[in-house]
């Protein structure tokens, strides 16, 4: 059987896709490809991988091996350690107090955002703050319980 000659895989020019339907289709395929490559990287090399992608419709997709939370927590912890190591010592031998900033929450990060993007980020931050407050309350509650147990033992 003779196969007809086709174009096969051809290189495309990397530019914004104007057709919305084609753009959504391409986004889905490439997002799946990104997750597939991340999974392969984890499987082949044992790397910890996280990918966070926002669609053209501002829907968030995440992928992580072993999990997005564990990779992001490790990243934030290591960023904090690097910042602490870079702080110069003052005359008293103590580190100078520097305003703590998280790199991805700087003013430059949101400077080019449109109104709908800012509102979306605000909603995400409100959810995050609520979870943070719940987690903090849980940790405080556990510490109180431990102190009560220790006082009962003594």
PDB file of C-alpha atoms in Angstrom:
ATOM      1  CA  UNK A   1       0.000   0.000   0.000  1.00  0.00           C
ATOM      2  CA  UNK A   2       1.354   3.391  -0.964  1.00  0.00           C
ATOM      3  CA  UNK A   3       1.003   6.153   1.590  1.00  0.00           C
ATOM      4  CA  UNK A   4       0.108   9.551   0.252  1.00  0.00           C
ATOM      5  CA  UNK A   5       2.722  12.224   0.836  1.00  0.00           C
ATOM      6  CA  UNK A   6       1.616  14.708   3.465  1.00  0.00           C
ATOM      7  CA  UNK A   7       3.180  17.597   5.241  1.00  0.00           C
ATOM      8  CA  UNK A   8       3.757  15.545   8.382  1.00  0.00           C
ATOM      9  CA  UNK A   9       4.979  17.478  11.357  1.00  0.00           C
ATOM     10  CA  UNK A  10       6.050  20.897  10.294  1.00  0.00           C
ATOM     11  CA  UNK A  11       7.453  23.694  12.378  1.00  0.00           C
ATOM     12  CA  UNK A  12       5.045  26.469  13.189  1.00  0.00           C
ATOM     13  CA  UNK A  13       5.851  30.089  13.764  1.00  0.00           C
ATOM     14  CA  UNK A  14       5.637  30.840  17.482  1.00  0.00           C
ATOM     15  CA  UNK A  15       3.230  33.753  17.732  1.00  0.00           C
ATOM     16  CA  UNK A  16      -0.077  34.415  19.442  1.00  0.00           C
ATOM     17  CA  UNK A  17      -2.959  32.441  17.962  1.00  0.00           C
ATOM     18  CA  UNK A  18      -5.794  34.781  16.987  1.00  0.00           C
ATOM     19  CA  UNK A  19      -8.515  32.145  16.464  1.00  0.00           C
ATOM     20  CA  UNK A  20      -9.983  31.525  19.953  1.00  0.00           C
ATOM     21  CA  UNK A  21     -11.033  27.924  19.227  1.00  0.00           C
ATOM     22  CA  UNK A  22      -7.618  27.015  17.872  1.00  0.00           C
ATOM     23  CA  UNK A  23      -5.974  28.795  20.825  1.00  0.00           C
ATOM     24  CA  UNK A  24      -7.977  26.795  23.417  1.00  0.00           C
ATOM     25  CA  UNK A  25      -7.264  23.544  21.563  1.00  0.00           C
ATOM     26  CA  UNK A  26      -3.530  24.335  21.387  1.00  0.00           C
ATOM     27  CA  UNK A  27      -3.483  25.342  25.060  1.00  0.00           C
ATOM     28  CA  UNK A  28      -5.031  22.026  26.114  1.00  0.00           C
ATOM     29  CA  UNK A  29      -2.643  19.941  24.000  1.00  0.00           C
ATOM     30  CA  UNK A  30       0.441  21.841  25.100  1.00  0.00           C
ATOM     31  CA  UNK A  31      -0.636  21.829  28.762  1.00  0.00           C
ATOM     32  CA  UNK A  32      -1.021  18.058  28.587  1.00  0.00           C
ATOM     33  CA  UNK A  33       2.390  17.831  26.893  1.00  0.00           C
ATOM     34  CA  UNK A  34       3.952  19.955  29.646  1.00  0.00           C
ATOM     35  CA  UNK A  35       2.492  17.695  32.340  1.00  0.00           C
ATOM     36  CA  UNK A  36       3.654  14.626  30.433  1.00  0.00           C
ATOM     37  CA  UNK A  37       7.221  15.966  30.239  1.00  0.00           C
ATOM     38  CA  UNK A  38       7.156  16.888  33.932  1.00  0.00           C
ATOM     39  CA  UNK A  39       5.962  13.371  34.807  1.00  0.00           C
ATOM     40  CA  UNK A  40       8.749  11.858  32.655  1.00  0.00           C
ATOM     41  CA  UNK A  41      11.353  14.062  34.332  1.00  0.00           C
ATOM     42  CA  UNK A  42      10.153  12.839  37.736  1.00  0.00           C
ATOM     43  CA  UNK A  43      10.070   9.194  36.658  1.00  0.00           C
ATOM     44  CA  UNK A  44      13.448   9.175  34.903  1.00  0.00           C
ATOM     45  CA  UNK A  45      15.450  11.372  37.266  1.00  0.00           C
ATOM     46  CA  UNK A  46      13.531  11.391  40.545  1.00  0.00           C
ATOM     47  CA  UNK A  47      13.176  15.166  40.291  1.00  0.00           C
ATOM     48  CA  UNK A  48      10.538  16.974  42.299  1.00  0.00           C
ATOM     49  CA  UNK A  49       8.458  18.879  39.757  1.00  0.00           C
ATOM     50  CA  UNK A  50       5.581  21.369  39.941  1.00  0.00           C
ATOM     51  CA  UNK A  51       3.799  23.182  37.134  1.00  0.00           C
ATOM     52  CA  UNK A  52       1.150  25.851  37.613  1.00  0.00           C
ATOM     53  CA  UNK A  53      -0.574  27.062  34.470  1.00  0.00           C
ATOM     54  CA  UNK A  54      -3.341  29.632  33.991  1.00  0.00           C
ATOM     55  CA  UNK A  55      -5.478  29.160  30.885  1.00  0.00           C
ATOM     56  CA  UNK A  56      -6.529  31.986  28.563  1.00  0.00           C
ATOM     57  CA  UNK A  57      -9.826  31.908  30.497  1.00  0.00           C
ATOM     58  CA  UNK A  58      -7.878  32.324  33.801  1.00  0.00           C
ATOM     59  CA  UNK A  59      -8.569  28.797  35.012  1.00  0.00           C
ATOM     60  CA  UNK A  60      -5.706  27.387  37.069  1.00  0.00           C
ATOM     61  CA  UNK A  61      -4.224  23.960  36.333  1.00  0.00           C
ATOM     62  CA  UNK A  62      -1.586  22.339  38.512  1.00  0.00           C
ATOM     63  CA  UNK A  63       0.617  19.289  38.299  1.00  0.00           C
ATOM     64  CA  UNK A  64       3.160  18.100  40.810  1.00  0.00           C
ATOM     65  CA  UNK A  65       5.274  15.097  41.641  1.00  0.00           C
ATOM     66  CA  UNK A  66       5.153  14.155  44.514  1.00  0.00           C
ATOM     67  CA  UNK A  67       2.656  17.043  44.939  1.00  0.00           C
ATOM     68  CA  UNK A  68       2.428  20.722  44.065  1.00  0.00           C
ATOM     69  CA  UNK A  69       2.239  21.670  47.759  1.00  0.00           C
ATOM     70  CA  UNK A  70       5.397  19.783  48.711  1.00  0.00           C
ATOM     71  CA  UNK A  71       7.408  21.230  45.808  1.00  0.00           C
ATOM     72  CA  UNK A  72       6.194  24.796  46.407  1.00  0.00           C
ATOM     73  CA  UNK A  73       6.831  24.500  50.167  1.00  0.00           C
ATOM     74  CA  UNK A  74      10.358  23.270  49.475  1.00  0.00           C
ATOM     75  CA  UNK A  75      10.916  26.138  47.034  1.00  0.00           C
ATOM     76  CA  UNK A  76       9.697  28.748  49.529  1.00  0.00           C
ATOM     77  CA  UNK A  77      11.768  27.234  52.350  1.00  0.00           C
ATOM     78  CA  UNK A  78      14.936  27.273  50.235  1.00  0.00           C
ATOM     79  CA  UNK A  79      14.240  30.835  49.050  1.00  0.00           C
ATOM     80  CA  UNK A  80      13.920  31.925  52.674  1.00  0.00           C
ATOM     81  CA  UNK A  81      17.196  30.218  53.591  1.00  0.00           C
ATOM     82  CA  UNK A  82      19.005  31.874  50.665  1.00  0.00           C
ATOM     83  CA  UNK A  83      17.699  35.282  51.695  1.00  0.00           C
ATOM     84  CA  UNK A  84      18.881  34.727  55.267  1.00  0.00           C
ATOM     85  CA  UNK A  85      22.349  33.698  54.054  1.00  0.00           C
ATOM     86  CA  UNK A  86      22.658  36.813  51.879  1.00  0.00           C
ATOM     87  CA  UNK A  87      21.881  39.249  54.716  1.00  0.00           C
ATOM     88  CA  UNK A  88      25.072  41.082  55.771  1.00  0.00           C
ATOM     89  CA  UNK A  89      26.131  41.221  59.405  1.00  0.00           C
ATOM     90  CA  UNK A  90      26.054  44.574  61.199  1.00  0.00           C
ATOM     91  CA  UNK A  91      28.628  45.739  63.775  1.00  0.00           C
ATOM     92  CA  UNK A  92      27.059  43.832  66.651  1.00  0.00           C
ATOM     93  CA  UNK A  93      27.451  40.559  64.820  1.00  0.00           C
ATOM     94  CA  UNK A  94      23.712  40.261  64.346  1.00  0.00           C
ATOM     95  CA  UNK A  95      22.033  40.108  61.007  1.00  0.00           C
ATOM     96  CA  UNK A  96      20.337  43.270  59.864  1.00  0.00           C
ATOM     97  CA  UNK A  97      16.581  43.076  59.940  1.00  0.00           C
ATOM     98  CA  UNK A  98      15.315  43.281  56.431  1.00  0.00           C
ATOM     99  CA  UNK A  99      11.730  43.570  55.290  1.00  0.00           C
ATOM    100  CA  UNK A 100      10.658  40.065  54.351  1.00  0.00           C
ATOM    101  CA  UNK A 101       9.335  39.752  50.842  1.00  0.00           C
ATOM    102  CA  UNK A 102       8.349  36.687  48.932  1.00  0.00           C
ATOM    103  CA  UNK A 103       9.820  36.954  45.414  1.00  0.00           C
ATOM    104  CA  UNK A 104       6.624  36.139  43.540  1.00  0.00           C
ATOM    105  CA  UNK A 105       4.584  38.665  45.560  1.00  0.00           C
ATOM    106  CA  UNK A 106       6.527  41.775  44.622  1.00  0.00           C
ATOM    107  CA  UNK A 107       5.113  44.940  43.086  1.00  0.00           C
ATOM    108  CA  UNK A 108       6.826  44.167  39.782  1.00  0.00           C
ATOM    109  CA  UNK A 109       4.969  40.848  39.608  1.00  0.00           C
ATOM    110  CA  UNK A 110       1.530  42.448  39.313  1.00  0.00           C
ATOM    111  CA  UNK A 111       2.480  45.687  37.571  1.00  0.00           C
ATOM    112  CA  UNK A 112       1.195  44.674  34.114  1.00  0.00           C
ATOM    113  CA  UNK A 113      -1.991  42.953  35.322  1.00  0.00           C
ATOM    114  CA  UNK A 114      -5.375  43.977  33.983  1.00  0.00           C
ATOM    115  CA  UNK A 115      -8.364  44.606  36.266  1.00  0.00           C
ATOM    116  CA  UNK A 116      -9.859  41.113  35.849  1.00  0.00           C
ATOM    117  CA  UNK A 117      -6.473  39.538  36.594  1.00  0.00           C
ATOM    118  CA  UNK A 118      -6.079  41.634  39.736  1.00  0.00           C
ATOM    119  CA  UNK A 119      -9.572  40.667  40.904  1.00  0.00           C
ATOM    120  CA  UNK A 120      -8.798  36.996  40.283  1.00  0.00           C
ATOM    121  CA  UNK A 121      -5.534  37.250  42.242  1.00  0.00           C
ATOM    122  CA  UNK A 122      -7.385  39.020  45.049  1.00  0.00           C
ATOM    123  CA  UNK A 123      -9.903  36.160  45.262  1.00  0.00           C
ATOM    124  CA  UNK A 124      -7.067  33.602  45.354  1.00  0.00           C
ATOM    125  CA  UNK A 125      -5.288  35.574  48.068  1.00  0.00           C
ATOM    126  CA  UNK A 126      -8.463  35.789  50.156  1.00  0.00           C
ATOM    127  CA  UNK A 127      -8.830  31.987  49.948  1.00  0.00           C
ATOM    128  CA  UNK A 128      -5.165  31.621  50.841  1.00  0.00           C
ATOM    129  CA  UNK A 129      -5.457  33.941  53.861  1.00  0.00           C
ATOM    130  CA  UNK A 130      -8.503  32.010  55.080  1.00  0.00           C
ATOM    131  CA  UNK A 131      -6.608  28.706  54.843  1.00  0.00           C
ATOM    132  CA  UNK A 132      -3.601  30.313  56.517  1.00  0.00           C
ATOM    133  CA  UNK A 133      -5.748  31.515  59.428  1.00  0.00           C
ATOM    134  CA  UNK A 134      -7.275  28.039  59.798  1.00  0.00           C
ATOM    135  CA  UNK A 135      -3.815  26.435  59.770  1.00  0.00           C
ATOM    136  CA  UNK A 136      -2.495  28.941  62.302  1.00  0.00           C
ATOM    137  CA  UNK A 137      -5.439  28.315  64.614  1.00  0.00           C
ATOM    138  CA  UNK A 138      -4.826  24.565  64.303  1.00  0.00           C
ATOM    139  CA  UNK A 139      -1.125  24.923  65.183  1.00  0.00           C
ATOM    140  CA  UNK A 140      -1.884  27.179  68.162  1.00  0.00           C
ATOM    141  CA  UNK A 141      -4.552  24.746  69.376  1.00  0.00           C
ATOM    142  CA  UNK A 142      -2.092  21.831  69.170  1.00  0.00           C
ATOM    143  CA  UNK A 143       0.555  23.761  71.121  1.00  0.00           C
ATOM    144  CA  UNK A 144      -1.952  24.583  73.841  1.00  0.00           C
ATOM    145  CA  UNK A 145      -2.878  20.900  74.067  1.00  0.00           C
ATOM    146  CA  UNK A 146       0.787  19.884  74.345  1.00  0.00           C
ATOM    147  CA  UNK A 147       1.416  22.472  77.087  1.00  0.00           C
ATOM    148  CA  UNK A 148      -1.667  21.192  78.987  1.00  0.00           C
ATOM    149  CA  UNK A 149      -0.374  17.614  78.731  1.00  0.00           C
ATOM    150  CA  UNK A 150       3.075  18.629  79.970  1.00  0.00           C
ATOM    151  CA  UNK A 151       1.598  20.521  82.913  1.00  0.00           C
ATOM    152  CA  UNK A 152      -0.510  17.466  83.816  1.00  0.00           C
ATOM    153  CA  UNK A 153       2.549  15.211  83.755  1.00  0.00           C
ATOM    154  CA  UNK A 154       4.542  17.520  86.034  1.00  0.00           C
TER     155      UNK A 154
END
